[in-house]
Coordinates of C-alpha atoms and ligand atoms in Angstrom, one line a residue:
X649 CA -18.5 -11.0 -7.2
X650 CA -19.2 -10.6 -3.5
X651 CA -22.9 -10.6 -3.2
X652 CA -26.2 -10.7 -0.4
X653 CA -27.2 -13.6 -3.3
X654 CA -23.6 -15.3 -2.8
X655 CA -22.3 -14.8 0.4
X656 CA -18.8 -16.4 1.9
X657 CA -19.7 -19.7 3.5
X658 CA -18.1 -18.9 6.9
X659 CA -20.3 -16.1 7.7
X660 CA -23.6 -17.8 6.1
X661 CA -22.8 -20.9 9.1
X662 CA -21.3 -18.7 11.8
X663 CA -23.7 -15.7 12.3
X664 CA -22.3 -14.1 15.4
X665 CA -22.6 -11.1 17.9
X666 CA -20.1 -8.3 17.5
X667 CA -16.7 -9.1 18.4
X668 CA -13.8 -6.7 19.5
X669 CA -10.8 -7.3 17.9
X670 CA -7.1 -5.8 18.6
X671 CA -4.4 -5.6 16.0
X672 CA -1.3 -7.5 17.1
X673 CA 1.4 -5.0 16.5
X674 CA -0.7 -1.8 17.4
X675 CA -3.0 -2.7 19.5
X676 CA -5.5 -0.9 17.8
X677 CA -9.4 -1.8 18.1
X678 CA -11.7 -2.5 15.8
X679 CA -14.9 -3.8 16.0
X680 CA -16.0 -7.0 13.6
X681 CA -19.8 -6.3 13.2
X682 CA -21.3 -8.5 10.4
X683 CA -24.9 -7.2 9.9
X684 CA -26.3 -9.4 7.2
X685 CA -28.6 -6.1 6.4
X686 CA -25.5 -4.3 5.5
X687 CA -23.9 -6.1 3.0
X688 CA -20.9 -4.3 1.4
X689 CA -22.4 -2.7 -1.8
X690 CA -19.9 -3.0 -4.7
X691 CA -18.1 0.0 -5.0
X692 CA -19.3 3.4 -4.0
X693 CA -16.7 4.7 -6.5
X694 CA -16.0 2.2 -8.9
X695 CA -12.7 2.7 -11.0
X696 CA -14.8 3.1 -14.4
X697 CA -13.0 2.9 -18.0
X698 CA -11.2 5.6 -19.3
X699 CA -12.1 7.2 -22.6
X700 CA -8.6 9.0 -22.8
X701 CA -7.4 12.0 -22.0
X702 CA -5.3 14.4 -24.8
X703 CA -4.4 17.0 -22.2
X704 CA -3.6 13.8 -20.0
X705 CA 0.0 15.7 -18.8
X706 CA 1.5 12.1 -17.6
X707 CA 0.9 10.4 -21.4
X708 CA 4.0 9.9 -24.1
X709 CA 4.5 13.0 -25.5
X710 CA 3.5 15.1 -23.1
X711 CA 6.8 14.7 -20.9
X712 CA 6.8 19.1 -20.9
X713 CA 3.9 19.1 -19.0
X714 CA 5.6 17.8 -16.2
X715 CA 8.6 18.9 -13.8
X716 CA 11.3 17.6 -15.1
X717 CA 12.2 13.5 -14.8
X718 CA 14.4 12.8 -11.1
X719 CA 14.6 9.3 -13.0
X720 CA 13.8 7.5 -16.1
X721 CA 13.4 3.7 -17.0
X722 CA 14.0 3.6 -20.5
X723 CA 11.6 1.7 -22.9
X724 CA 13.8 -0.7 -25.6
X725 CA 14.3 0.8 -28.0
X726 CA 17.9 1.1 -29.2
X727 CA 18.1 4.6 -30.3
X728 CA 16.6 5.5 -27.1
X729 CA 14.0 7.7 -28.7
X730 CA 13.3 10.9 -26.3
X731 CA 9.6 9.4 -26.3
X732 CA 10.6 5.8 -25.5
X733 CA 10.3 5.3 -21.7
X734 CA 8.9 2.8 -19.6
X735 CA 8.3 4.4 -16.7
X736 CA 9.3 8.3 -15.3
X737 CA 9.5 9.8 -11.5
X738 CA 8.7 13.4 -11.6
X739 CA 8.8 15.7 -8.8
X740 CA 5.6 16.4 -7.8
X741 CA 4.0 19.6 -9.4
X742 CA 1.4 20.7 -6.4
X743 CA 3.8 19.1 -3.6
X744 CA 2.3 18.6 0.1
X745 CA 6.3 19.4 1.0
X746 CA 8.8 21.4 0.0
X747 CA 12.3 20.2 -0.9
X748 CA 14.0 23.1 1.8
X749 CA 12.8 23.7 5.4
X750 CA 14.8 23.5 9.1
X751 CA 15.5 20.1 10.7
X752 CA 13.3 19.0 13.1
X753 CA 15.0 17.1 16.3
X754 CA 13.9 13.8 16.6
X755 CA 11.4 13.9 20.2
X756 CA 11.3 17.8 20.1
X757 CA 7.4 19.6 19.8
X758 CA 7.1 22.2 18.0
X759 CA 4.5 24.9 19.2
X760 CA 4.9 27.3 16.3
X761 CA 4.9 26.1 12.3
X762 CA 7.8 25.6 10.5
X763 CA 8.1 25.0 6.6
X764 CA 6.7 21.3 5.6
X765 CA 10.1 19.5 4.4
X766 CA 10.6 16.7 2.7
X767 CA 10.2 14.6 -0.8
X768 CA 7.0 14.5 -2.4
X769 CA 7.6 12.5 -6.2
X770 CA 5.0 11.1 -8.7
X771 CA 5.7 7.7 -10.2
X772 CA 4.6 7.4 -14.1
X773 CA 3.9 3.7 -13.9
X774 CA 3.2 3.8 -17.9
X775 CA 3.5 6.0 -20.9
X776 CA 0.1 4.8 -21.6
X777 CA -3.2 5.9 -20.5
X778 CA -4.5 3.2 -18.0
X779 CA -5.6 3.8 -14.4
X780 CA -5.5 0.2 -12.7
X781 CA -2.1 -2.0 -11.8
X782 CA -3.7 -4.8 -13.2
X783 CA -3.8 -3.2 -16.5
X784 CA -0.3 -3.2 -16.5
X785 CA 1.5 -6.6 -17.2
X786 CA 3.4 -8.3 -14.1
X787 CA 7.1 -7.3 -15.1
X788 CA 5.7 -3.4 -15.5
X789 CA 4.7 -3.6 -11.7
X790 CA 8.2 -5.0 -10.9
X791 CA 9.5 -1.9 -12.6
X792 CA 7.4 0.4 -10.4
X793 CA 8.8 -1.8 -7.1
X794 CA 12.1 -1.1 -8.4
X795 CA 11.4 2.8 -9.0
X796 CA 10.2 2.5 -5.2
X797 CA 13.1 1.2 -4.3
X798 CA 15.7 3.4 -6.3
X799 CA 14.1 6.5 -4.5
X800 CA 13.7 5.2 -1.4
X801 CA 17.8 4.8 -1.3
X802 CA 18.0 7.9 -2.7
X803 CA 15.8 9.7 0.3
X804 CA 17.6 7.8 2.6
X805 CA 20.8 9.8 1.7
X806 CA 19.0 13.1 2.8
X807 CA 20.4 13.5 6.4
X808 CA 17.4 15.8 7.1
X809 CA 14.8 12.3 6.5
X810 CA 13.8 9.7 8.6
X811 CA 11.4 7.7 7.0
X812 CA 9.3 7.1 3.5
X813 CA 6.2 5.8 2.2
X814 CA 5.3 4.8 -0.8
X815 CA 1.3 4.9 -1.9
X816 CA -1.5 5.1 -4.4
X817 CA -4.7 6.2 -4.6
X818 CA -6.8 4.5 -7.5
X819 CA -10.1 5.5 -7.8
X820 CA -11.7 9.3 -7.1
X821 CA -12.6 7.9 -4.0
X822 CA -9.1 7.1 -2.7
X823 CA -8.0 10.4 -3.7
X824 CA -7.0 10.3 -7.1
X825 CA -6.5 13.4 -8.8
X826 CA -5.6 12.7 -12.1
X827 CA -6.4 9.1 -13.8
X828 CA -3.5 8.2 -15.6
X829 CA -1.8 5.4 -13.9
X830 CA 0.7 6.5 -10.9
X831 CA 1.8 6.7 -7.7
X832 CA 3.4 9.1 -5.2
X833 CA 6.4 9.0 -2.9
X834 CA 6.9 10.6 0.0
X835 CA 10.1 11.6 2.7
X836 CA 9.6 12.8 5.9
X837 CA 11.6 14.0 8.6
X838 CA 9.9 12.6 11.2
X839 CA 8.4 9.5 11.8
X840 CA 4.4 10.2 11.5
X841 CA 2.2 8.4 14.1
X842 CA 0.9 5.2 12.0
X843 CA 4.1 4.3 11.1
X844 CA 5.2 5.0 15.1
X845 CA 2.2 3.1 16.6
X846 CA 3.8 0.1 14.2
X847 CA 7.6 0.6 15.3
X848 CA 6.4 0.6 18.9
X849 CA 4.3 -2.1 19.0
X850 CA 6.9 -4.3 17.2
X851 CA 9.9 -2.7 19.6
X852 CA 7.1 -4.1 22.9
X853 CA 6.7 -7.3 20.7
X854 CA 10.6 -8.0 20.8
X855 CA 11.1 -7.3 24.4
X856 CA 8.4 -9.5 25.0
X857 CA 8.7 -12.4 23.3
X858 CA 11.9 -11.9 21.7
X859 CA 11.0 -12.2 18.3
X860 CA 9.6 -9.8 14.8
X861 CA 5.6 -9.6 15.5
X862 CA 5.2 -10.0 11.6
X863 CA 7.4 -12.9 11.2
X864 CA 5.3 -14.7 14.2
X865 CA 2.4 -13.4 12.6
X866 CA 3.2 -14.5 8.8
X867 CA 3.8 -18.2 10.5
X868 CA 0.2 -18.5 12.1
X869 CA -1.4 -17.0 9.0
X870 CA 0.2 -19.8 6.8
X871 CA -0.4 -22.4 9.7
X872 CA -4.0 -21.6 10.4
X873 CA -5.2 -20.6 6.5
X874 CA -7.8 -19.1 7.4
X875 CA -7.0 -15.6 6.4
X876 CA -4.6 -16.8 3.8
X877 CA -5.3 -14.9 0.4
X878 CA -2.5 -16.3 -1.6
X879 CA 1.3 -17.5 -1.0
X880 CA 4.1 -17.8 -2.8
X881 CA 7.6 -19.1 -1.8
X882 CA 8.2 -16.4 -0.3
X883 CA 5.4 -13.8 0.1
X884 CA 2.0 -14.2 1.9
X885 CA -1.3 -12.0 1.6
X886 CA -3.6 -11.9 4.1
X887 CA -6.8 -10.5 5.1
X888 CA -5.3 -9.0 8.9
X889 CA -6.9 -10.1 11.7
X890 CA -8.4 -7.0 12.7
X891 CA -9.1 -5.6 9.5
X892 CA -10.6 -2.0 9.9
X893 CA -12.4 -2.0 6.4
X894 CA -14.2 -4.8 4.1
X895 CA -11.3 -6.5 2.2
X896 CA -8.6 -5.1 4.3
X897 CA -5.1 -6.9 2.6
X898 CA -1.7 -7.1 4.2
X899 CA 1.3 -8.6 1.5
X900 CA 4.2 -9.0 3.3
X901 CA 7.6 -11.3 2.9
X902 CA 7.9 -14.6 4.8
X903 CA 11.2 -14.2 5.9
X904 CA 12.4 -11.6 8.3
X905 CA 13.0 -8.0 6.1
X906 CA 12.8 -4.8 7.4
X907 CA 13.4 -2.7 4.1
X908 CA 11.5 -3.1 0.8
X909 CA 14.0 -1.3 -0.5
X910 CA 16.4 -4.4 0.0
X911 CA 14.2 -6.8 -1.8
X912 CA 16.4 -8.8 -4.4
X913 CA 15.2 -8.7 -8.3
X914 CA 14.4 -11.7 -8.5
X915 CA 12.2 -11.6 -5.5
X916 CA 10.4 -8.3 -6.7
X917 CA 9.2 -10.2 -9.9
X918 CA 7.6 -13.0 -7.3
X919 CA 5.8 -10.1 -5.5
X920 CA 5.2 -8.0 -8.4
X921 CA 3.2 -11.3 -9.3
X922 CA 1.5 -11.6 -5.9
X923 CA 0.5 -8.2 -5.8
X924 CA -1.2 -8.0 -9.8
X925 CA -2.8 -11.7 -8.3
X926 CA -4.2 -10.2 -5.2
X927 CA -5.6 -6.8 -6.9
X928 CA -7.9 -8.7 -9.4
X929 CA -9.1 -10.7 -7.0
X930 CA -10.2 -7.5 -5.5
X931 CA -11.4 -6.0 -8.2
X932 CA -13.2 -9.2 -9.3
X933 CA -14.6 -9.2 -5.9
X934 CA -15.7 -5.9 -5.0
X935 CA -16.2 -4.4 -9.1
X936 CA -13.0 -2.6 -9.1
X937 CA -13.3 -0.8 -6.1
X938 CA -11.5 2.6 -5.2
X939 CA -8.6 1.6 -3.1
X940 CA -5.3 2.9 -1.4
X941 CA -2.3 0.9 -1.0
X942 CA 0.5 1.9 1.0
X943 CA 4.4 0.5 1.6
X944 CA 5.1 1.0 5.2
X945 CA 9.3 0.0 5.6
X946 CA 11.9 0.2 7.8
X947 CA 12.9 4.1 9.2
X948 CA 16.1 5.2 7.8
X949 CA 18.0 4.5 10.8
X950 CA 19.2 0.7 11.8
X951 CA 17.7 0.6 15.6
X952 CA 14.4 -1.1 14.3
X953 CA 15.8 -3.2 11.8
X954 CA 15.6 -6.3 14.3
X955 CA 11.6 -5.9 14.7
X956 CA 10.4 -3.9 11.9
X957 CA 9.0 -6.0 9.1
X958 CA 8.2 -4.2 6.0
X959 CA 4.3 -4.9 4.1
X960 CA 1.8 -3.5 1.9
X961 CA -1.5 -2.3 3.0
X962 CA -4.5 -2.5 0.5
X963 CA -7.3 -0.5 1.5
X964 CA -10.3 -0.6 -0.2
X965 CA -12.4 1.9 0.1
X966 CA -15.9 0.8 0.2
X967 CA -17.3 2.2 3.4
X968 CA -17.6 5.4 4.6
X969 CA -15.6 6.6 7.7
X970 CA -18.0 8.0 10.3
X971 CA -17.9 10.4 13.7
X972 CA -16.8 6.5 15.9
X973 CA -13.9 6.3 12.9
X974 CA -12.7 9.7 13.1
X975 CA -13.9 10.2 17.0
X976 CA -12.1 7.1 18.6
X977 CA -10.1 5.4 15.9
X978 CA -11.8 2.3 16.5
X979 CA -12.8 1.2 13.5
X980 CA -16.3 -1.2 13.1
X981 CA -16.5 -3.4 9.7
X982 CA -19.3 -5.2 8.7
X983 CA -17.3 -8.2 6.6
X984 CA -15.2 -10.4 8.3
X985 CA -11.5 -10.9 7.9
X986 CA -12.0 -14.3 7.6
X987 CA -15.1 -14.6 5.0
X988 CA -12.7 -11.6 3.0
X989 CA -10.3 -13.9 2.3
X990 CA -12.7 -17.1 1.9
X991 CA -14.0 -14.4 -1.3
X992 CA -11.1 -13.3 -2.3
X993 CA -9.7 -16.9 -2.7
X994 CA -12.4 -18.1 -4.8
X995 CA -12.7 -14.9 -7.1
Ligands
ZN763 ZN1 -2.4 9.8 -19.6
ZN764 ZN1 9.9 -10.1 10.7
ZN765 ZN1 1.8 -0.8 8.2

């Protein structure tokens, strides 16, 4: 537990005066302000227990609730039992996009609104009623990787889409709308501007120094330790270096890789590992904090492949964005990067 009574050692020797900090592949600012007065608080939204839910649409037996399955993981069963499924990706009943619209030319502005277009899916991550990944044992979370990466190919057949994201929001602060365990899935076609600011600073990266910003990256974290969360042969999670929020985590492959969806089966068991690992530590932490994660890969098209470096994003979120936030986009946290990952080692 990440506490004023407990605090990470590096901060307790190193007090120091705010710092700005730029993100390597960005270039976005943030602002490392650790005020002693402000401790992070645990959770202003902590994932509670579920008591159950018998309207809960996404449980076993309630697959008639929900538009029908796009794809099913069967459960074991032999018979395969209409109930017996491991895992389901619905479309999504209140989508933010509709499945038919005009396509949009890559560089043109529109000045007048056209019909939002695109994929917009639900993953069931369980038949049963949990709300945490951690709940879930290891191999489940490879299976939701694997449903990532099935629809991802799938999108990526759509010659109206550019891009997709895969994401979840646990907690109501993060967004949830309903507890049961899940995530969403979305296809654009365009290439929204987080995911551009990355592809642009990677692309400036490459002409620069001729190499993938992550994989340089990825090297230094492992070299230097300092932000290192946890390893494995060949994953790394790290607190970033200019984390915008407390507890900020980045997974992301050793090894040059551009698509998740790409990742071998063997290697999405190691990171389905990593990622359960890294999760209670944050939970453990921070008292199960509300949290986003999000999969930013490669665009559908091959001209990034070179610099683009696919990762995970774990946001937790803890603090409040205010009118500097939303005014400026530079971010200020009050914890560290490096005393993050000092706490989230030890937890
Ligand atoms: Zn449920
Ligand atoms: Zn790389
Ligand atoms: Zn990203």
């Amino acid at each position: 537990m990440y506490s004023s009574t407990n605090p990470p050692s590096l901060e307790s020797n190193t007090r120091s005066a705010p710092e700005f900090r730029q993100d390597p592949v960005t270039g976005q600012w943030v602002v490392i302000a650790v005020d002693r007065a402000q401790r992070p608080q645990a959770s202003i939204d902590a994932v509670a227990d579920s008591n159950g839910d018998p309207n809960c649409p996404f449980c076993r037996g309630q697959e008639h609730e929900t538009p029908p399955a796009v794809a099913v993981y069967p459960g074991d069963c032999p018979q395969g039992l209409p109930h017996d499924w491991q895992l389901r990706v619905v479309p999504n009943l209140y989508p933010a996009l509709s499945r038919h619209g005009d396509p949009i030319t890559a560089g043109e502005t529109r000045e007048s609104p056209i019909l939002a277009h695109g994929w917009h899916e639900v993953v069931i991550e369980s038949p049963d009623h949990l709300q945490r990944l951690t709940e879930l044992p290891p191999d489940q979370v490879a299976l939701v990787l694997q449903a990532y990466q099935d629809r991802f190919r799938v999108y990526a057949e759509d010659p109206m889409m550019r891009c997709a994201i895969a994401f979840k929001n646990c907690g109501r602060d993060a967004g949830m709308s309903l507890e049961h365990i899940h995530s969403q899935l979305v296809a654009f076609p365009f290439i929204p501007s987080v995911l551009a600011a990355e592809l642009a600073g990677a692309e400036a990266f490459q002409a620069r120094s001729g190499g993938c910003v992550y994989c340089h990256l990825a090297e230094n974290e492992i070299r230097q330790q300092v932000r290192l969360v946890q390893q494995t042969d060949h994953f790394l999670a790290i607190c970033p270096y200019a984390s915008r929020v407390p507890f900020e985590i980045w997974v992301l492959p050793r090894d040059h890789q551009a698509r998740f969806e790409r990742l071998a089966a063997n290697l999405r068991h190691e990171l389905a590992h990593l990622l359960w690992d890294v999760l209670r530590r944050l939970e453990e932490s921070l008292a199960h904090p509300a949290y986003n994660y999000v999969v930013h890969t490669c665009p559908f098209d091959t001209r990034s492949e070179d610099h683009y470096h696919w990762h995970f994003e774990i946001i937790p979120r803890i603090a409040h964005l205010a009118g500097l936030e939303w005014g400026t986009g530079v971010y200020v946290n009050i914890v560290s990067p490096e005393a993050a990952a000092h706490a989230l080692r030890s937890a």
